[in-house]
Amino acid sequence: MSARIISGTEIASQIREEIGKEVAEMKARHDIEPGLVTIIVGKNPASVSYVTAKQKTAKELGFYSVQEDMPEDVSEKALLDMIDRYNNDPKIHGILVQLPLPGHINETKVIYSLNPDKDVDGFHPVNVGRLMIGEARFYPCTPYGIQQMLMRSNIKIDGAEVVVVGRSNIVGKPIAMMLVQKSVGANATVTMCHTGTRDLAFHTKRADILIVAAGRPKAITADMVKEGVVVIDVGVNRIGMTPEGKAKLCGDVDFDALKDKASAITPVPGGVGPMTITMLMLNTVKAAKSVIGV
Ligand code: GUN
């Protein structure tokens, strides 16, 4: 079997078109532009490239967008003060603080300081709790993108055996919680695996849908999956440079080996990555719409 490639680039572009129309309508009817601020501390190359892409997309979609670059040694207080300013800025509907933060800044404290109504990452405990009880306001962007990719590719989630590898607060935990809900695009039986899992292959071989956010290049090999599995690869591992000087990327699954066994698979790059950025835009539109009550 040769797997169908689930193109995040294509699905993201469909969703961006939908967002573009919504933004135009918001401007025409309510004279409001979705406002997004992205805050980055330091110059971590991966973070810089993510934030640059987020800003570029926001601008292309007609958002009011602001980029805040803070030095690596900025104090925690200065960062919290900046967040407080944007919490109270009516032109800003979404605040994104790119993670990870330098060690001297308490990440939890920063996340707690966000106005939950502007927390377009969905990381604030109020939003995490709402997600858990099936009352989500903002789905975290990567899990939201994964769910949309599955739904828009007509993959049956209802009743499926979903195995998630990875238990981060950004991907593993929220995607598991989303797909287990009794709702459309969910209602799956979900197993979570992590570094403490005794026999990883035992679990991954049972998956109808395998979602891998392990943070290790090619951690999932062909012998660890069953024929016909749907594979969502969240990994972005930098494994060198291309001759053009760009970062060479690979995922957390061995794509070349799995593509002959899976029924559908996401590539890296061009899979989950473009979806994450797009879902951030969708969350920002949602935040802006709630301000005008639509
Ligand atoms: N770092 C890696 N992924 C993310 C994300 O989705 N949001 C933020 N804020 N930081 C990240």
mmCIF file of C-alpha atoms and ligand atoms in Angstrom:
data_model
loop_
_atom_site.group_PDB
_atom_site.id
_atom_site.type_symbol
_atom_site.label_atom_id
_atom_site.label_comp_id
_atom_site.label_asym_id
_atom_site.label_seq_id
_atom_site.Cartn_x
_atom_site.Cartn_y
_atom_site.Cartn_z
ATOM 1 C CA MET A 1 0.000 0.000 0.000
ATOM 2 C CA SER A 2 1.231 3.501 -0.728
ATOM 3 C CA ALA A 3 -0.137 6.037 1.726
ATOM 4 C CA ARG A 4 -2.248 9.032 0.827
ATOM 5 C CA ILE A 5 -0.252 12.129 1.807
ATOM 6 C CA ILE A 6 -2.253 14.425 4.080
ATOM 7 C CA SER A 7 -1.007 17.850 3.032
ATOM 8 C CA GLY A 8 -1.124 20.373 5.844
ATOM 9 C CA THR A 9 -0.068 23.011 3.348
ATOM 10 C CA GLU A 10 -3.210 22.415 1.254
ATOM 11 C CA ILE A 11 -5.665 22.121 4.139
ATOM 12 C CA ALA A 12 -4.167 25.185 5.833
ATOM 13 C CA SER A 13 -4.571 27.137 2.622
ATOM 14 C CA GLN A 14 -8.304 26.210 2.454
ATOM 15 C CA ILE A 15 -8.780 27.345 6.044
ATOM 16 C CA ARG A 16 -6.848 30.575 5.415
ATOM 17 C CA GLU A 17 -9.179 31.346 2.550
ATOM 18 C CA GLU A 18 -12.139 30.894 4.913
ATOM 19 C CA ILE A 19 -10.438 33.127 7.500
ATOM 20 C CA GLY A 20 -9.696 35.817 4.878
ATOM 21 C CA LYS A 21 -13.423 36.016 4.054
ATOM 22 C CA GLU A 22 -14.341 36.276 7.732
ATOM 23 C CA VAL A 23 -11.801 39.054 8.284
ATOM 24 C CA ALA A 24 -13.154 41.009 5.311
ATOM 25 C CA GLU A 25 -16.686 40.647 6.676
ATOM 26 C CA MET A 26 -15.640 41.753 10.163
ATOM 27 C CA LYS A 27 -14.003 44.843 8.727
ATOM 28 C CA ALA A 28 -16.971 45.672 6.492
ATOM 29 C CA ARG A 29 -19.710 45.052 9.050
ATOM 30 C CA HIS A 30 -18.099 45.925 12.365
ATOM 31 C CA ASP A 31 -15.034 48.004 11.427
ATOM 32 C CA ILE A 32 -12.790 45.706 13.460
ATOM 33 C CA GLU A 33 -9.541 43.898 12.590
ATOM 34 C CA PRO A 34 -8.456 40.817 14.551
ATOM 35 C CA GLY A 35 -5.446 41.972 16.575
ATOM 36 C CA LEU A 36 -2.565 39.618 17.412
ATOM 37 C CA VAL A 37 0.620 40.304 19.347
ATOM 38 C CA THR A 38 3.454 37.786 19.247
ATOM 39 C CA ILE A 39 6.082 38.113 21.953
ATOM 40 C CA ILE A 40 9.466 36.440 21.675
ATOM 41 C CA VAL A 41 12.243 36.482 24.238
ATOM 42 C CA GLY A 42 15.752 35.902 22.882
ATOM 43 C CA LYS A 43 16.823 34.587 19.504
ATOM 44 C CA ASN A 44 16.286 30.819 19.572
ATOM 45 C CA PRO A 45 16.401 30.046 15.791
ATOM 46 C CA ALA A 46 13.360 27.717 15.830
ATOM 47 C CA SER A 47 11.301 30.216 17.828
ATOM 48 C CA VAL A 48 12.355 33.103 15.557
ATOM 49 C CA SER A 49 11.308 31.142 12.477
ATOM 50 C CA TYR A 50 7.912 30.183 14.011
ATOM 51 C CA VAL A 51 7.148 33.733 15.127
ATOM 52 C CA THR A 52 8.220 35.205 11.778
ATOM 53 C CA ALA A 53 5.851 32.802 10.013
ATOM 54 C CA LYS A 54 3.003 33.677 12.418
ATOM 55 C CA GLN A 55 3.480 37.414 11.805
ATOM 56 C CA LYS A 56 3.666 36.943 8.045
ATOM 57 C CA THR A 57 0.409 34.964 8.010
ATOM 58 C CA ALA A 58 -1.350 37.487 10.260
ATOM 59 C CA LYS A 59 -0.379 40.311 7.905
ATOM 60 C CA GLU A 60 -1.417 38.373 4.800
ATOM 61 C CA LEU A 61 -4.828 37.794 6.353
ATOM 62 C CA GLY A 62 -5.363 41.479 7.103
ATOM 63 C CA PHE A 63 -4.903 41.334 10.868
ATOM 64 C CA TYR A 64 -3.655 44.165 13.017
ATOM 65 C CA SER A 65 -0.421 42.515 14.118
ATOM 66 C CA VAL A 66 2.361 43.511 16.458
ATOM 67 C CA GLN A 67 5.707 41.795 16.983
ATOM 68 C CA GLU A 68 7.535 42.261 20.303
ATOM 69 C CA ASP A 69 11.185 41.172 20.421
ATOM 70 C CA MET A 70 12.555 41.114 23.943
ATOM 71 C CA PRO A 71 16.220 40.516 24.778
ATOM 72 C CA GLU A 72 17.263 37.143 26.219
ATOM 73 C CA ASP A 73 18.055 38.786 29.595
ATOM 74 C CA VAL A 74 14.760 40.684 29.944
ATOM 75 C CA SER A 75 13.398 40.537 33.489
ATOM 76 C CA GLU A 76 10.325 38.499 34.315
ATOM 77 C CA LYS A 77 8.686 41.668 35.618
ATOM 78 C CA ALA A 78 9.220 43.519 32.323
ATOM 79 C CA LEU A 79 7.631 40.636 30.431
ATOM 80 C CA LEU A 80 4.672 40.457 32.838
ATOM 81 C CA ASP A 81 4.204 44.239 32.538
ATOM 82 C CA MET A 82 4.133 43.974 28.768
ATOM 83 C CA ILE A 83 1.534 41.182 28.914
ATOM 84 C CA ASP A 84 -0.548 43.297 31.283
ATOM 85 C CA ARG A 85 -0.496 46.163 28.778
ATOM 86 C CA TYR A 86 -1.752 43.901 25.991
ATOM 87 C CA ASN A 87 -4.315 42.298 28.313
ATOM 88 C CA ASN A 88 -5.829 45.791 28.508
ATOM 89 C CA ASP A 89 -5.301 46.897 24.902
ATOM 90 C CA PRO A 90 -8.656 46.838 23.068
ATOM 91 C CA LYS A 91 -6.967 46.562 19.641
ATOM 92 C CA ILE A 92 -5.350 43.273 20.645
ATOM 93 C CA HIS A 93 -7.560 40.167 20.782
ATOM 94 C CA GLY A 94 -4.876 37.498 20.940
ATOM 95 C CA ILE A 95 -1.557 37.332 22.823
ATOM 96 C CA LEU A 96 1.035 34.712 21.974
ATOM 97 C CA VAL A 97 4.181 34.329 24.066
ATOM 98 C CA GLN A 98 6.485 32.001 22.157
ATOM 99 C CA LEU A 99 7.771 29.103 24.285
ATOM 100 C CA PRO A 100 10.197 28.008 25.570
ATOM 101 C CA LEU A 101 11.253 31.008 27.652
ATOM 102 C CA PRO A 102 14.760 31.461 29.111
ATOM 103 C CA GLY A 103 15.384 29.664 32.398
ATOM 104 C CA HIS A 104 15.215 32.776 34.621
ATOM 105 C CA ILE A 105 11.566 33.373 33.630
ATOM 106 C CA ASN A 106 8.845 31.278 35.228
ATOM 107 C CA GLU A 107 6.823 29.973 32.281
ATOM 108 C CA THR A 108 3.857 28.985 34.449
ATOM 109 C CA LYS A 109 3.668 32.476 35.930
ATOM 110 C CA VAL A 110 3.698 33.979 32.434
ATOM 111 C CA ILE A 111 0.902 31.693 31.214
ATOM 112 C CA TYR A 112 -1.176 32.465 34.332
ATOM 113 C CA SER A 113 -0.740 36.189 33.687
ATOM 114 C CA LEU A 114 -2.544 36.047 30.314
ATOM 115 C CA ASN A 115 -6.138 37.210 30.099
ATOM 116 C CA PRO A 116 -7.846 33.841 29.352
ATOM 117 C CA ASP A 117 -10.060 35.591 26.770
ATOM 118 C CA LYS A 118 -6.912 36.576 24.815
ATOM 119 C CA ASP A 119 -5.056 33.291 25.346
ATOM 120 C CA VAL A 120 -5.174 32.170 21.701
ATOM 121 C CA ASP A 121 -2.676 29.374 22.473
ATOM 122 C CA GLY A 122 -5.202 27.821 24.866
ATOM 123 C CA PHE A 123 -2.508 27.309 27.535
ATOM 124 C CA HIS A 124 -4.053 29.197 30.476
ATOM 125 C CA PRO A 125 -5.423 26.786 33.137
ATOM 126 C CA VAL A 126 -8.931 28.205 32.649
ATOM 127 C CA ASN A 127 -8.780 27.217 28.981
ATOM 128 C CA VAL A 128 -7.163 23.864 29.756
ATOM 129 C CA GLY A 129 -9.953 23.142 32.246
ATOM 130 C CA ARG A 130 -12.646 24.202 29.792
ATOM 131 C CA LEU A 131 -11.168 21.878 27.176
ATOM 132 C CA MET A 132 -11.198 18.991 29.649
ATOM 133 C CA ILE A 133 -14.905 19.383 30.435
ATOM 134 C CA GLY A 134 -15.896 19.747 26.780
ATOM 135 C CA GLU A 135 -16.506 23.530 27.005
ATOM 136 C CA ALA A 136 -13.419 24.703 25.078
ATOM 137 C CA ARG A 137 -13.066 28.313 24.068
ATOM 138 C CA PHE A 138 -9.628 28.004 22.412
ATOM 139 C CA TYR A 139 -8.189 24.678 21.344
ATOM 140 C CA PRO A 140 -4.382 24.706 21.490
ATOM 141 C CA CYS A 141 -3.221 25.332 17.927
ATOM 142 C CA THR A 142 -1.310 22.138 17.109
ATOM 143 C CA PRO A 143 -4.013 19.748 18.432
ATOM 144 C CA TYR A 144 -6.680 21.877 16.735
ATOM 145 C CA GLY A 145 -4.748 21.581 13.453
ATOM 146 C CA ILE A 146 -4.422 17.804 13.864
ATOM 147 C CA GLN A 147 -8.158 17.378 14.453
ATOM 148 C CA GLN A 148 -8.977 19.544 11.410
ATOM 149 C CA MET A 149 -6.559 17.564 9.222
ATOM 150 C CA LEU A 150 -8.234 14.305 10.230
ATOM 151 C CA MET A 151 -11.751 15.674 9.764
ATOM 152 C CA ARG A 152 -11.087 17.409 6.459
ATOM 153 C CA SER A 153 -9.376 14.250 5.145
ATOM 154 C CA ASN A 154 -12.518 12.241 6.007
ATOM 155 C CA ILE A 155 -10.710 9.995 8.462
ATOM 156 C CA LYS A 156 -13.113 8.251 10.808
ATOM 157 C CA ILE A 157 -12.318 9.324 14.359
ATOM 158 C CA ASP A 158 -15.550 8.126 15.979
ATOM 159 C CA GLY A 159 -14.812 4.761 17.623
ATOM 160 C CA ALA A 160 -11.202 4.680 16.338
ATOM 161 C CA GLU A 161 -8.269 3.448 18.406
ATOM 162 C CA VAL A 162 -6.111 6.554 18.700
ATOM 163 C CA VAL A 163 -2.638 6.229 20.166
ATOM 164 C CA VAL A 164 -0.807 9.416 21.158
ATOM 165 C CA VAL A 165 2.957 9.263 21.729
ATOM 166 C CA GLY A 166 4.033 12.196 23.907
ATOM 167 C CA ARG A 167 2.412 13.885 26.885
ATOM 168 C CA SER A 168 3.363 17.541 26.570
ATOM 169 C CA ASN A 169 0.947 20.261 27.646
ATOM 170 C CA ILE A 170 1.175 21.742 24.121
ATOM 171 C CA VAL A 171 0.349 18.636 22.066
ATOM 172 C CA GLY A 172 0.018 15.203 23.701
ATOM 173 C CA LYS A 173 -2.315 15.952 26.607
ATOM 174 C CA PRO A 174 -4.669 18.337 24.762
ATOM 175 C CA ILE A 175 -5.035 16.197 21.603
ATOM 176 C CA ALA A 176 -5.850 13.161 23.759
ATOM 177 C CA MET A 177 -8.435 15.196 25.675
ATOM 178 C CA MET A 178 -9.976 16.584 22.478
ATOM 179 C CA LEU A 179 -10.344 13.249 20.683
ATOM 180 C CA VAL A 180 -11.853 11.482 23.687
ATOM 181 C CA GLN A 181 -14.748 13.958 24.007
ATOM 182 C CA LYS A 182 -18.242 12.854 23.065
ATOM 183 C CA SER A 183 -18.511 15.240 20.130
ATOM 184 C CA VAL A 184 -18.111 15.597 16.382
ATOM 185 C CA GLY A 185 -14.541 14.960 15.233
ATOM 186 C CA ALA A 186 -13.887 12.967 18.389
ATOM 187 C CA ASN A 187 -15.417 10.040 20.365
ATOM 188 C CA ALA A 188 -12.266 7.935 19.942
ATOM 189 C CA THR A 189 -10.701 5.442 22.337
ATOM 190 C CA VAL A 190 -7.460 7.153 23.264
ATOM 191 C CA THR A 191 -4.258 5.656 24.647
ATOM 192 C CA MET A 192 -1.434 7.940 25.778
ATOM 193 C CA CYS A 193 2.162 6.733 25.645
ATOM 194 C CA HIS A 194 5.269 8.452 26.942
ATOM 195 C CA THR A 195 8.858 7.850 28.021
ATOM 196 C CA GLY A 196 7.608 5.706 30.920
ATOM 197 C CA THR A 197 5.610 3.370 28.645
ATOM 198 C CA ARG A 198 6.956 -0.166 29.053
ATOM 199 C CA ASP A 199 6.267 -1.621 25.598
ATOM 200 C CA LEU A 200 5.663 1.252 23.181
ATOM 201 C CA ALA A 201 5.303 -0.962 20.088
ATOM 202 C CA PHE A 202 2.552 -3.011 21.785
ATOM 203 C CA HIS A 203 0.439 0.152 21.893
ATOM 204 C CA THR A 204 1.433 1.755 18.586
ATOM 205 C CA LYS A 205 0.639 -1.495 16.706
ATOM 206 C CA ARG A 206 -2.974 -1.252 17.908
ATOM 207 C CA ALA A 207 -3.491 2.259 16.534
ATOM 208 C CA ASP A 208 -5.977 3.086 13.779
ATOM 209 C CA ILE A 209 -4.713 6.654 14.132
ATOM 210 C CA LEU A 210 -1.203 7.224 15.481
ATOM 211 C CA ILE A 211 -0.260 10.741 16.608
ATOM 212 C CA VAL A 212 3.425 11.151 17.347
ATOM 213 C CA ALA A 213 4.807 14.106 19.293
ATOM 214 C CA ALA A 214 7.754 12.352 20.878
ATOM 215 C CA GLY A 215 10.457 14.934 20.104
ATOM 216 C CA ARG A 216 12.836 12.236 18.795
ATOM 217 C CA PRO A 217 13.734 11.869 15.099
ATOM 218 C CA LYS A 218 12.352 8.701 13.459
ATOM 219 C CA ALA A 219 11.305 7.237 16.833
ATOM 220 C CA ILE A 220 8.513 5.257 15.146
ATOM 221 C CA THR A 221 9.662 2.598 12.689
ATOM 222 C CA ALA A 222 7.643 0.444 10.267
ATOM 223 C CA ASP A 223 7.641 -2.627 12.535
ATOM 224 C CA MET A 224 5.817 -0.585 15.225
ATOM 225 C CA VAL A 225 2.602 0.040 13.225
ATOM 226 C CA LYS A 226 -0.128 -2.008 11.618
ATOM 227 C CA GLU A 227 -1.012 -2.024 7.927
ATOM 228 C CA GLY A 228 -3.434 0.790 7.052
ATOM 229 C CA VAL A 229 -2.697 3.052 10.036
ATOM 230 C CA VAL A 230 -3.223 6.813 9.696
ATOM 231 C CA VAL A 231 -0.092 8.621 10.893
ATOM 232 C CA ILE A 232 0.082 12.208 12.123
ATOM 233 C CA ASP A 233 3.699 13.236 12.638
ATOM 234 C CA VAL A 234 4.077 16.292 14.875
ATOM 235 C CA GLY A 235 7.879 16.103 15.062
ATOM 236 C CA VAL A 236 10.069 18.891 13.757
ATOM 237 C CA ASN A 237 13.693 17.810 14.181
ATOM 238 C CA ARG A 238 16.534 19.826 12.697
ATOM 239 C CA ILE A 239 19.002 17.331 11.296
ATOM 240 C CA GLY A 240 21.404 19.619 9.429
ATOM 241 C CA MET A 241 21.391 22.238 6.715
ATOM 242 C CA THR A 242 20.378 22.095 3.058
ATOM 243 C CA PRO A 243 22.904 23.355 0.443
ATOM 244 C CA GLU A 244 20.747 26.546 0.296
ATOM 245 C CA GLY A 245 21.417 27.157 3.991
ATOM 246 C CA LYS A 246 17.945 26.199 5.237
ATOM 247 C CA ALA A 247 17.351 23.860 8.174
ATOM 248 C CA LYS A 248 16.889 20.251 7.073
ATOM 249 C CA LEU A 249 13.914 18.770 8.915
ATOM 250 C CA CYS A 250 12.651 15.308 9.723
ATOM 251 C CA GLY A 251 9.712 14.097 11.759
ATOM 252 C CA ASP A 252 9.321 11.699 14.674
ATOM 253 C CA VAL A 253 8.365 8.825 12.365
ATOM 254 C CA ASP A 254 10.415 7.094 9.709
ATOM 255 C CA PHE A 255 8.376 8.534 6.828
ATOM 256 C CA ASP A 256 10.038 6.579 4.002
ATOM 257 C CA ALA A 257 9.449 3.246 5.719
ATOM 258 C CA LEU A 258 5.928 4.013 6.995
ATOM 259 C CA LYS A 259 4.528 5.424 3.772
ATOM 260 C CA ASP A 260 4.293 1.919 2.293
ATOM 261 C CA LYS A 261 2.402 0.560 5.304
ATOM 262 C CA ALA A 262 0.138 3.450 6.312
ATOM 263 C CA SER A 263 -3.105 4.343 4.536
ATOM 264 C CA ALA A 264 -2.466 8.059 5.125
ATOM 265 C CA ILE A 265 0.453 10.028 6.551
ATOM 266 C CA THR A 266 1.499 13.628 7.108
ATOM 267 C CA PRO A 267 4.866 14.774 5.708
ATOM 268 C CA VAL A 268 7.509 16.864 7.497
ATOM 269 C CA PRO A 269 7.720 19.636 6.491
ATOM 270 C CA GLY A 270 4.310 20.502 5.002
ATOM 271 C CA GLY A 271 2.179 18.535 7.462
ATOM 272 C CA VAL A 272 1.193 19.668 10.937
ATOM 273 C CA GLY A 273 3.420 22.800 10.891
ATOM 274 C CA PRO A 274 1.366 24.975 8.509
ATOM 275 C CA MET A 275 -1.806 23.908 10.320
ATOM 276 C CA THR A 276 -0.553 25.144 13.705
ATOM 277 C CA ILE A 277 -0.029 28.674 12.409
ATOM 278 C CA THR A 278 -3.400 28.707 10.673
ATOM 279 C CA MET A 279 -5.272 27.581 13.783
ATOM 280 C CA LEU A 280 -3.645 30.427 15.726
ATOM 281 C CA MET A 281 -5.215 32.806 13.207
ATOM 282 C CA LEU A 282 -8.577 31.096 13.577
ATOM 283 C CA ASN A 283 -8.397 31.403 17.373
ATOM 284 C CA THR A 284 -7.563 35.102 17.040
ATOM 285 C CA VAL A 285 -10.581 35.649 14.783
ATOM 286 C CA LYS A 286 -12.699 33.797 17.357
ATOM 287 C CA ALA A 287 -11.359 36.030 20.155
ATOM 288 C CA ALA A 288 -12.134 39.170 18.113
ATOM 289 C CA LYS A 289 -15.616 37.918 17.240
ATOM 290 C CA SER A 290 -16.450 37.306 20.879
ATOM 291 C CA VAL A 291 -15.646 40.974 21.608
ATOM 292 C CA ILE A 292 -18.222 42.127 19.055
ATOM 293 C CA GLY A 293 -20.644 39.413 20.144
ATOM 294 C CA VAL A 294 -20.807 37.392 16.911
HETATM 295 N N1 GUN B 1 6.419 26.588 21.171
HETATM 296 C C1 GUN B 1 6.208 25.460 20.450
HETATM 297 N N2 GUN B 1 4.917 25.366 20.077
HETATM 298 C C2 GUN B 1 4.290 26.473 20.571
HETATM 299 C C3 GUN B 1 2.952 26.937 20.489
HETATM 300 O O1 GUN B 1 2.053 26.311 19.918
HETATM 301 N N3 GUN B 1 2.713 28.127 21.117
HETATM 302 C C4 GUN B 1 3.688 28.827 21.769
HETATM 303 N N4 GUN B 1 3.342 29.961 22.366
HETATM 304 N N5 GUN B 1 4.937 28.401 21.861
HETATM 305 C C5 GUN B 1 5.242 27.233 21.255
#
